[in-house]
Amino acid sequence: MIRALVFDFDGLILETETPIFQSWQELYREYGQELSFETWAKIIGTADTEYEPLRALEELLGALLERQAVEARRLQRETELVQEQPVLPGVEQYLQDAHRLGLKVGLASSSPCSWVQGHLTRLGLLDYFDAIRASDDVERTKPDPALYTLAVQGLGVSPGQAIALEDSPNGLLAARRAGLFCVAVPNDLTRSLALEQADMQLASLAHMPLETLLVEVEARLDGRG
């Protein structure tokens, strides 16, 4: 029986991924360069990567940049774009319904705790979560399963009693490795990525009520779906 939901954050609760990518694309274009989605897609959902977009830009230019000033300018643009974003469709209803149904609610994010909790507080969603695990809590982020393992432990449930809600291949792989049932809910940026690790896929959380999802998941888990 499902007893918990574990949410990803970036791209699942708040569409931060497109603004971050856009801010980097704009920076590259200032210097006459292009940052492709194919390059960027490899790092969506993870903090464990050797790819550094600023260093890659310097390599394209064959010159060093004033990193602190350039990154400060890009980060300001990223912040502007992120703060324009609403909570993604269906998220608040799922959180309300989970509370009503007595489900535990966790969060597993490859971003820092300060980023996740700051935005959740700003959006008025922080109190819905019983356990939050972020990059500060692990040595390796997604696709390593540690974040999901710690999240379900914090909720006091087994992995098989939890549903992971994810938007990226790295996140789905992490949740699957940890033993959770995986539901992919891609956003505009991740919709074209390979999401075959998912057990189910929804166009958005607004497309299926939580109670319907629970019935569908439990039917699949006991072999009827």
XYZ file of N, CA and C in Angstrom:
675
model
N 0.850 -1.202 0.000
C 0.000 0.000 0.000
C 0.884 1.250 0.000
N 0.541 2.190 -0.842
C 1.313 3.424 -0.932
C 1.039 4.299 0.294
N 2.122 4.724 0.938
C 1.997 5.550 2.140
C 2.671 6.915 1.999
N 3.372 7.145 0.875
C 4.127 8.398 0.762
C 4.335 8.804 -0.693
N 4.491 10.096 -0.878
C 4.924 10.681 -2.148
C 6.269 11.350 -1.916
N 7.178 11.218 -2.880
C 8.447 11.942 -2.819
C 8.580 12.760 -4.099
N 8.593 14.069 -3.938
C 8.674 14.994 -5.055
C 10.125 15.346 -5.381
N 10.417 15.454 -6.660
C 11.577 16.216 -7.105
C 11.214 17.691 -6.925
N 12.190 18.578 -7.067
C 11.862 20.001 -6.967
C 11.975 20.718 -8.319
N 13.211 20.848 -8.824
C 13.424 21.621 -10.048
C 12.763 20.946 -11.243
N 11.838 21.662 -11.869
C 11.155 21.139 -13.037
C 9.933 20.315 -12.734
N 9.695 20.019 -11.460
C 8.536 19.223 -11.060
C 7.577 20.048 -10.209
N 8.110 20.771 -9.244
C 7.302 21.689 -8.445
C 7.352 23.093 -9.036
N 8.546 23.518 -9.385
C 8.751 24.848 -9.960
C 9.614 24.700 -11.205
N 9.223 25.347 -12.273
C 9.988 25.243 -13.516
C 11.201 26.166 -13.451
N 12.242 25.656 -12.828
C 13.501 26.390 -12.735
C 14.456 26.004 -13.854
N 14.253 24.833 -14.430
C 15.233 24.312 -15.387
C 15.305 25.135 -16.671
N 14.145 25.509 -17.203
C 14.145 26.333 -18.418
C 14.765 27.703 -18.162
N 14.412 28.402 -17.063
C 15.071 29.684 -16.790
C 16.585 29.570 -16.626
N 17.052 28.528 -15.954
C 18.499 28.366 -15.778
C 19.170 28.158 -17.130
N 18.610 27.274 -17.944
C 19.150 27.023 -19.280
C 19.102 28.294 -20.118
N 17.991 29.023 -20.044
C 17.856 30.255 -20.819
C 18.911 31.283 -20.418
N 19.180 31.389 -19.107
C 20.175 32.367 -18.652
C 21.554 32.032 -19.200
N 21.875 30.747 -19.276
C 23.161 30.338 -19.847
C 23.193 30.543 -21.357
N 22.090 30.249 -22.026
C 22.027 30.486 -23.476
C 22.240 31.968 -23.797
N 21.596 32.823 -23.027
C 21.738 34.267 -23.254
C 23.181 34.705 -23.044
N 23.828 34.140 -22.025
C 25.222 34.492 -21.776
C 26.113 34.050 -22.927
N 25.925 32.834 -23.390
C 26.706 32.341 -24.526
C 26.526 33.242 -25.734
N 25.302 33.668 -25.985
C 25.029 34.483 -27.173
C 25.661 35.870 -27.069
N 25.828 36.357 -25.830
C 26.537 37.630 -25.653
C 27.946 37.554 -26.237
N 28.503 36.345 -26.203
C 29.874 36.153 -26.677
C 29.919 35.475 -28.054
N 28.750 35.467 -28.735
C 28.715 34.930 -30.085
C 28.777 33.417 -30.162
N 28.366 32.730 -29.096
C 28.402 31.272 -29.048
C 26.999 30.713 -28.804
N 26.836 29.424 -29.062
C 25.556 28.757 -28.832
C 25.741 27.617 -27.836
N 24.785 27.474 -26.931
C 24.745 26.363 -25.984
C 23.572 25.482 -26.381
N 23.857 24.270 -26.840
C 22.800 23.402 -27.359
C 22.063 22.687 -26.238
N 20.817 22.336 -26.518
C 20.034 21.571 -25.558
C 20.645 20.188 -25.358
N 21.206 19.607 -26.410
C 21.819 18.285 -26.315
C 22.951 18.286 -25.282
N 23.733 19.354 -25.258
C 24.797 19.480 -24.260
C 24.216 19.661 -22.867
N 23.231 20.526 -22.755
C 22.651 20.853 -21.456
C 21.869 19.688 -20.859
N 21.229 18.883 -21.699
C 20.349 17.815 -21.223
C 21.074 16.814 -20.337
N 22.366 16.636 -20.551
C 23.126 15.652 -19.780
C 23.197 15.998 -18.294
N 23.048 17.268 -17.952
C 23.221 17.657 -16.552
C 21.899 17.985 -15.859
N 20.777 17.845 -16.567
C 19.487 18.125 -15.945
C 19.220 17.086 -14.855
N 18.918 17.557 -13.666
C 18.567 16.669 -12.559
C 19.723 16.170 -11.729
N 20.949 16.629 -12.027
C 22.097 16.175 -11.250
C 23.038 17.330 -10.953
N 23.771 17.201 -9.852
C 24.838 18.152 -9.541
C 26.195 17.490 -9.695
N 26.189 16.195 -9.992
C 27.439 15.439 -10.127
C 27.826 15.336 -11.591
N 28.555 16.297 -12.065
C 28.975 16.334 -13.455
C 30.280 17.091 -13.563
N 31.097 16.696 -14.511
C 32.340 17.418 -14.755
C 32.128 18.613 -15.667
N 30.947 18.692 -16.275
C 30.668 19.781 -17.204
C 30.448 21.095 -16.452
N 31.211 22.107 -16.796
C 31.049 23.442 -16.228
C 30.782 24.404 -17.376
N 29.579 24.936 -17.483
C 29.243 25.777 -18.641
C 30.125 27.006 -18.801
N 30.590 27.596 -17.687
C 31.440 28.779 -17.803
C 32.819 28.402 -18.346
N 33.349 27.302 -17.856
C 34.633 26.839 -18.374
C 34.510 26.450 -19.842
N 33.379 25.808 -20.196
C 33.164 25.424 -21.594
C 33.092 26.652 -22.493
N 32.490 27.731 -21.993
C 32.439 28.970 -22.765
C 33.836 29.542 -22.965
N 34.637 29.523 -21.923
C 36.014 29.997 -22.045
C 36.797 29.177 -23.071
N 36.557 27.882 -23.090
C 37.246 27.030 -24.057
C 36.825 27.369 -25.481
N 35.551 27.664 -25.678
C 35.080 28.061 -27.008
C 35.712 29.382 -27.447
N 35.858 30.286 -26.478
C 36.408 31.617 -26.794
C 37.928 31.604 -26.877
N 38.544 30.593 -26.252
C 40.001 30.584 -26.187
C 40.542 31.709 -25.333
N 39.772 32.097 -24.322
C 40.173 33.210 -23.451
C 39.480 33.067 -22.100
N 40.117 33.598 -21.061
C 39.527 33.585 -19.731
C 38.597 34.771 -19.558
N 37.535 34.553 -18.809
C 36.569 35.610 -18.520
C 36.728 36.071 -17.069
N 36.173 37.227 -16.766
C 36.112 37.681 -15.379
C 34.962 36.920 -14.717
N 35.289 35.742 -14.238
C 34.268 34.777 -13.824
C 33.281 35.323 -12.789
N 33.780 35.971 -11.785
C 32.901 36.438 -10.717
C 31.865 37.421 -11.241
N 32.295 38.355 -12.061
C 31.370 39.354 -12.606
C 30.394 38.731 -13.595
N 30.901 37.842 -14.441
C 30.048 37.195 -15.445
C 29.000 36.326 -14.780
N 29.421 35.522 -13.801
C 28.476 34.639 -13.128
C 27.461 35.431 -12.307
N 27.866 36.530 -11.706
C 26.925 37.359 -10.943
C 25.843 37.920 -11.861
N 26.243 38.345 -13.038
C 25.278 38.886 -14.001
C 24.320 37.797 -14.488
N 24.877 36.612 -14.767
C 24.025 35.514 -15.222
C 23.069 35.080 -14.119
N 23.573 34.999 -12.888
C 22.746 34.571 -11.767
C 21.603 35.552 -11.512
N 21.847 36.827 -11.681
C 20.780 37.816 -11.531
C 19.685 37.583 -12.557
N 20.089 37.268 -13.783
C 19.107 36.987 -14.833
C 18.343 35.705 -14.524
N 19.036 34.684 -14.051
C 18.389 33.430 -13.666
C 17.334 33.686 -12.591
N 17.698 34.471 -11.586
C 16.765 34.764 -10.496
C 15.521 35.465 -11.003
N 15.708 36.432 -11.886
C 14.569 37.149 -12.470
C 13.622 36.185 -13.174
N 14.184 35.285 -13.965
C 13.373 34.349 -14.741
C 12.665 33.337 -13.846
N 13.365 32.824 -12.833
C 12.765 31.831 -11.944
C 11.612 32.436 -11.151
N 11.778 33.655 -10.679
C 10.745 34.263 -9.845
C 9.492 34.628 -10.634
N 9.568 34.574 -11.941
C 8.384 34.791 -12.781
C 7.538 33.532 -12.910
N 8.095 32.385 -12.494
C 7.428 31.108 -12.716
C 6.399 30.802 -11.627
N 5.219 30.315 -12.024
C 4.241 29.851 -11.032
C 4.545 28.409 -10.623
N 3.938 27.964 -9.554
C 3.998 26.542 -9.201
C 3.399 25.759 -10.365
N 4.014 24.652 -10.714
C 3.557 23.892 -11.874
C 2.164 23.297 -11.642
N 1.410 23.074 -12.726
C 0.006 22.628 -12.609
C -0.145 21.346 -11.806
N -1.112 21.365 -10.904
C -1.459 20.180 -10.131
C -0.667 19.972 -8.864
N 0.444 20.674 -8.708
C 1.315 20.425 -7.556
C 0.612 20.744 -6.236
N 0.047 21.925 -6.131
C -0.595 22.312 -4.872
C -1.760 21.390 -4.540
N -2.520 20.975 -5.554
C -3.641 20.064 -5.305
C -3.143 18.718 -4.809
N -2.053 18.213 -5.378
C -1.473 16.956 -4.909
C -1.020 17.073 -3.457
N -0.391 18.191 -3.110
C 0.066 18.380 -1.735
C -1.110 18.441 -0.765
N -2.152 19.141 -1.155
C -3.344 19.234 -0.307
C -4.023 17.876 -0.158
N -4.117 17.152 -1.279
C -4.788 15.856 -1.245
C -3.964 14.826 -0.470
N -2.650 14.887 -0.591
C -1.803 13.976 0.170
C -2.006 14.182 1.663
N -2.088 15.430 2.079
C -2.329 15.739 3.491
C -3.697 15.214 3.916
N -4.701 15.429 3.087
C -6.061 14.968 3.400
C -6.138 13.451 3.507
N -5.380 12.759 2.672
C -5.411 11.300 2.643
C -4.473 10.654 3.668
N -3.725 11.471 4.389
C -2.830 10.945 5.410
C -1.530 10.379 4.875
N -1.142 10.792 3.669
C 0.120 10.345 3.100
C 1.279 11.198 3.614
N 2.430 10.583 3.792
C 3.640 11.330 4.080
C 4.125 11.978 2.786
N 4.762 13.152 2.902
C 5.244 13.870 1.721
C 6.714 14.217 1.909
N 7.533 13.754 0.981
C 8.954 14.051 1.023
C 9.417 14.756 -0.227
N 10.668 15.171 -0.198
C 11.267 15.837 -1.349
C 12.718 15.384 -1.461
N 13.142 15.080 -2.680
C 14.519 14.666 -2.945
C 15.041 15.497 -4.111
N 16.029 16.351 -3.843
C 16.510 17.282 -4.854
C 18.025 17.298 -4.933
N 18.530 17.391 -6.165
C 19.977 17.527 -6.368
C 20.458 18.957 -6.139
N 19.540 19.869 -5.880
C 19.912 21.256 -5.589
C 20.211 21.428 -4.100
N 20.858 22.532 -3.721
C 21.146 22.767 -2.300
C 19.874 23.002 -1.483
N 19.951 22.699 -0.196
C 18.810 22.924 0.700
C 18.362 24.379 0.685
N 19.309 25.303 0.656
C 18.958 26.725 0.690
C 18.108 27.113 -0.516
N 18.421 26.550 -1.672
C 17.658 26.822 -2.900
C 16.246 26.259 -2.778
N 16.154 24.997 -2.382
C 14.863 24.322 -2.303
C 13.982 24.952 -1.234
N 14.508 25.084 -0.019
C 13.687 25.607 1.067
C 13.355 27.079 0.870
N 14.277 27.817 0.278
C 14.006 29.221 0.000
C 12.817 29.395 -0.925
N 12.787 28.624 -2.007
C 11.670 28.727 -2.948
C 10.381 28.173 -2.356
N 10.462 27.055 -1.633
C 9.252 26.505 -1.023
C 8.649 27.489 -0.019
N 9.502 28.165 0.732
C 9.017 29.176 1.679
C 8.368 30.333 0.928
N 9.027 30.804 -0.108
C 8.498 31.913 -0.917
C 7.146 31.561 -1.518
N 6.972 30.307 -1.906
C 5.741 29.866 -2.561
C 4.668 29.411 -1.566
N 5.005 29.393 -0.269
C 4.045 28.981 0.749
C 3.807 27.475 0.793
N 4.798 26.676 0.376
C 4.620 25.223 0.290
C 5.451 24.440 1.303
N 6.338 25.083 2.013
C 7.298 24.373 2.854
C 6.629 23.464 3.879
N 5.549 23.910 4.485
C 4.929 23.161 5.570
C 4.276 21.863 5.113
N 4.113 21.662 3.830
C 3.529 20.414 3.339
C 4.502 19.235 3.459
N 5.787 19.507 3.609
C 6.794 18.452 3.500
C 7.232 17.929 4.870
N 7.212 16.617 4.988
C 7.617 15.958 6.226
C 9.112 15.665 6.252
N 9.734 15.550 5.095
C 11.173 15.287 5.014
C 11.707 15.857 3.716
N 12.771 16.650 3.811
C 13.426 17.225 2.632
C 14.884 16.788 2.639
N 15.315 16.194 1.551
C 16.707 15.802 1.392
C 17.238 16.444 0.117
N 18.377 17.127 0.245
C 18.947 17.855 -0.884
C 20.447 17.578 -0.962
N 21.116 18.269 -1.867
C 22.517 17.944 -2.161
C 23.428 18.040 -0.943
N 23.074 18.899 0.013
C 23.867 19.036 1.232
C 23.907 17.743 2.045
N 22.924 16.866 1.832
C 22.761 15.680 2.676
C 23.468 14.440 2.152
N 24.030 14.515 0.944
C 24.616 13.323 0.326
C 25.974 13.633 -0.287
N 26.760 12.587 -0.497
C 28.033 12.750 -1.192
C 27.825 12.831 -2.692
N 26.813 12.101 -3.199
C 26.518 12.090 -4.625
C 25.027 12.319 -4.836
N 24.698 13.157 -5.794
C 23.300 13.436 -6.100
C 22.811 12.472 -7.189
N 21.602 12.711 -7.676
C 21.023 11.869 -8.722
C 21.966 11.829 -9.939
N 22.105 10.692 -10.596
C 21.279 9.473 -10.544
C 21.627 8.489 -9.420
N 22.527 8.840 -8.515
C 22.771 8.013 -7.337
C 21.475 7.942 -6.511
N 21.145 6.795 -5.938
C 19.876 6.659 -5.203
C 19.858 7.260 -3.810
N 20.972 7.789 -3.330
C 21.068 8.196 -1.920
C 19.983 9.182 -1.494
N 19.673 10.158 -2.325
C 18.668 11.158 -1.951
C 17.311 10.513 -1.688
N 16.917 9.592 -2.545
C 15.630 8.925 -2.359
C 15.666 7.964 -1.180
N 16.778 7.289 -0.996
C 16.909 6.390 0.148
C 16.755 7.162 1.454
N 17.435 8.306 1.538
C 17.335 9.125 2.754
C 15.940 9.724 2.917
N 15.310 10.099 1.820
C 13.973 10.698 1.899
C 12.961 9.715 2.473
N 12.948 8.474 1.968
C 11.971 7.512 2.494
C 12.296 7.127 3.933
N 13.580 7.073 4.251
C 13.945 6.814 5.652
C 13.418 7.927 6.551
N 13.545 9.169 6.084
C 13.048 10.295 6.856
C 11.536 10.289 7.019
N 10.851 9.665 6.083
C 9.389 9.576 6.144
C 8.920 8.371 6.945
N 9.844 7.454 7.249
C 9.480 6.264 8.004
C 8.708 5.237 7.201
N 8.967 5.181 5.889
C 8.313 4.196 5.034
C 9.381 3.421 4.271
N 8.988 2.293 3.698
C 9.902 1.527 2.856
C 9.838 2.083 1.432
N 10.872 1.870 0.620
C 10.837 2.355 -0.765
C 9.624 1.860 -1.542
N 9.208 0.629 -1.293
C 8.067 0.070 -2.002
C 6.741 0.683 -1.615
N 6.732 1.495 -0.577
C 5.500 2.172 -0.141
C 5.432 3.614 -0.618
N 6.368 4.017 -1.495
C 6.444 5.417 -1.914
C 6.425 5.551 -3.434
N 5.861 6.646 -3.879
C 5.856 7.023 -5.296
C 6.802 8.196 -5.474
N 7.695 8.100 -6.434
C 8.562 9.220 -6.795
C 7.953 9.966 -7.976
N 7.901 11.279 -7.866
C 7.408 12.144 -8.939
C 8.602 12.893 -9.494
N 8.940 12.633 -10.753
C 10.176 13.126 -11.340
C 9.962 13.651 -12.752
N 10.900 14.505 -13.203
C 10.782 15.053 -14.563
C 11.978 14.752 -15.445
N 13.049 14.159 -14.897
C 14.278 13.994 -15.686
C 14.782 12.561 -15.648
N 15.556 12.150 -16.661
C 16.140 10.811 -16.649
C 17.030 10.551 -15.433
N 17.847 11.533 -15.038
C 18.704 11.344 -13.865
C 17.878 11.104 -12.604
N 16.805 11.839 -12.458
C 15.950 11.671 -11.295
C 15.223 10.344 -11.285
N 14.704 9.949 -12.438
C 14.005 8.671 -12.531
C 14.939 7.511 -12.226
N 16.154 7.578 -12.733
C 17.120 6.514 -12.483
C 17.442 6.420 -10.997
N 17.586 7.571 -10.345
C 17.858 7.581 -8.903
C 16.725 6.934 -8.122
N 15.501 7.322 -8.439
C 14.343 6.786 -7.727
C 14.183 5.294 -7.974
N 14.396 4.880 -9.198
C 14.279 3.461 -9.530
C 15.335 2.639 -8.797
N 16.557 3.152 -8.768
C 17.633 2.456 -8.052
C 17.332 2.335 -6.566
N 16.594 3.309 -6.029
C 16.245 3.280 -4.610
C 15.035 2.390 -4.325
N 14.346 1.935 -5.383
C 13.240 1.006 -5.201
C 11.862 1.615 -5.149
N 11.720 2.892 -5.568
C 10.413 3.548 -5.561
C 9.693 3.319 -6.885
N 8.385 3.355 -6.870
C 7.581 3.392 -8.086
C 7.761 4.780 -8.697
N 8.078 4.844 -9.985
C 8.467 6.117 -10.604
C 7.406 6.642 -11.568
N 6.963 7.851 -11.318
C 6.028 8.524 -12.218
C 6.737 9.725 -12.836
N 6.870 9.714 -14.156
C 7.491 10.833 -14.866
C 6.444 11.899 -15.150
N 6.794 13.145 -14.809
C 5.929 14.289 -15.110
C 6.819 15.337 -15.774
N 7.131 15.155 -17.050
C 8.093 16.054 -17.702
C 7.536 17.453 -17.901
N 8.452 18.414 -17.964
C 8.076 19.789 -18.290
C 8.445 20.060 -19.749
N 8.290 21.296 -20.184
C 8.560 21.611 -21.588
C 10.004 21.317 -21.972
N 10.921 21.471 -21.027
C 12.336 21.254 -21.335
C 12.689 19.770 -21.388
N 12.076 18.965 -20.519
C 12.467 17.555 -20.414
C 11.549 16.606 -21.182
N 10.508 17.140 -21.790
C 9.532 16.277 -22.465
C 10.149 15.455 -23.592
N 11.193 15.996 -24.221
C 11.806 15.299 -25.357
C 12.906 14.313 -24.935
N 13.189 14.234 -23.635
C 14.248 13.350 -23.165
C 13.731 11.919 -22.997
N 14.649 10.972 -22.950
C 14.292 9.568 -22.769
C 13.870 9.326 -21.323
N 12.622 8.938 -21.130
C 12.072 8.747 -19.787
C 11.623 7.304 -19.580
N 12.325 6.365 -20.221
C 11.893 4.977 -20.184
C 12.067 4.324 -18.817
N 12.798 4.979 -17.903
C 12.930 4.439 -16.555
C 11.638 4.560 -15.755
N 10.695 5.363 -16.249
C 9.452 5.590 -15.516
C 8.532 4.378 -15.589
N 7.790 4.144 -14.507
C 6.746 3.122 -14.505
C 5.460 3.656 -15.115
N 5.276 4.978 -15.005
C 4.128 5.669 -15.600
C 4.591 7.048 -16.043
N 3.828 7.668 -16.936
C 4.124 9.049 -17.327
C 2.835 9.839 -17.419
N 2.842 11.048 -16.851
C 1.711 11.966 -16.912
C 2.140 13.235 -17.619
N 1.221 13.836 -18.372
C 1.520 15.105 -19.033
C 1.749 16.197 -17.997
N 1.002 16.156 -16.914
C 1.196 17.041 -15.764
C 0.416 16.450 -14.607
N 0.686 16.910 -13.400
C -0.058 16.406 -12.252
C -1.527 16.801 -12.330
N -1.829 17.850 -13.076
C -3.215 18.284 -13.228
C -4.025 17.327 -14.097
N -3.337 16.414 -14.793
C -4.035 15.499 -15.704
C -4.590 14.258 -15.020
N -4.191 13.992 -13.776
C -4.714 12.834 -13.052
C -4.792 13.150 -11.565
N -5.978 13.103 -10.972
C -6.091 13.339 -9.531
C -5.255 12.336 -8.747
N -4.794 12.742 -7.586
C -3.950 11.881 -6.775
C -4.642 10.567 -6.428
N -5.906 10.622 -6.075
C -6.604 9.387 -5.714
C -6.662 8.414 -6.885
N -6.824 8.925 -8.090
C -6.823 8.065 -9.277
C -5.439 7.467 -9.500
N -4.415 8.283 -9.315
C -3.047 7.786 -9.457
C -2.770 6.665 -8.461
N -3.202 6.839 -7.227
C -2.965 5.819 -6.205
C -3.625 4.496 -6.583
N -4.837 4.564 -7.074
C -5.538 3.353 -7.501
C -4.775 2.676 -8.633
N -4.319 3.468 -9.608
C -3.591 2.927 -10.755
C -2.259 2.311 -10.317
N -1.532 2.995 -9.465
C -0.237 2.485 -9.012
C -0.406 1.197 -8.222
N -1.345 1.176 -7.302
C -1.532 -0.028 -6.479
C -2.010 -1.200 -7.323
N -2.805 -0.922 -8.374
C -3.232 -1.993 -9.277
C -2.034 -2.579 -10.008
N -1.127 -1.716 -10.444
C 0.072 -2.193 -11.142
C 0.990 -2.975 -10.199
N 1.099 -2.486 -8.979
C 1.985 -3.153 -8.029
C 1.489 -4.547 -7.640
N 0.178 -4.730 -7.618
C -0.321 -6.072 -7.258
C -0.665 -6.899 -8.495
N -0.226 -6.391 -9.678
C -0.326 -7.198 -10.886
C -1.619 -7.097 -11.650
N -2.521 -6.210 -11.244
C -3.809 -6.082 -11.945
C -3.760 -5.035 -13.042
N -2.694 -4.156 -13.036
C -2.653 -3.066 -14.005
C -1.800 -3.411 -15.206
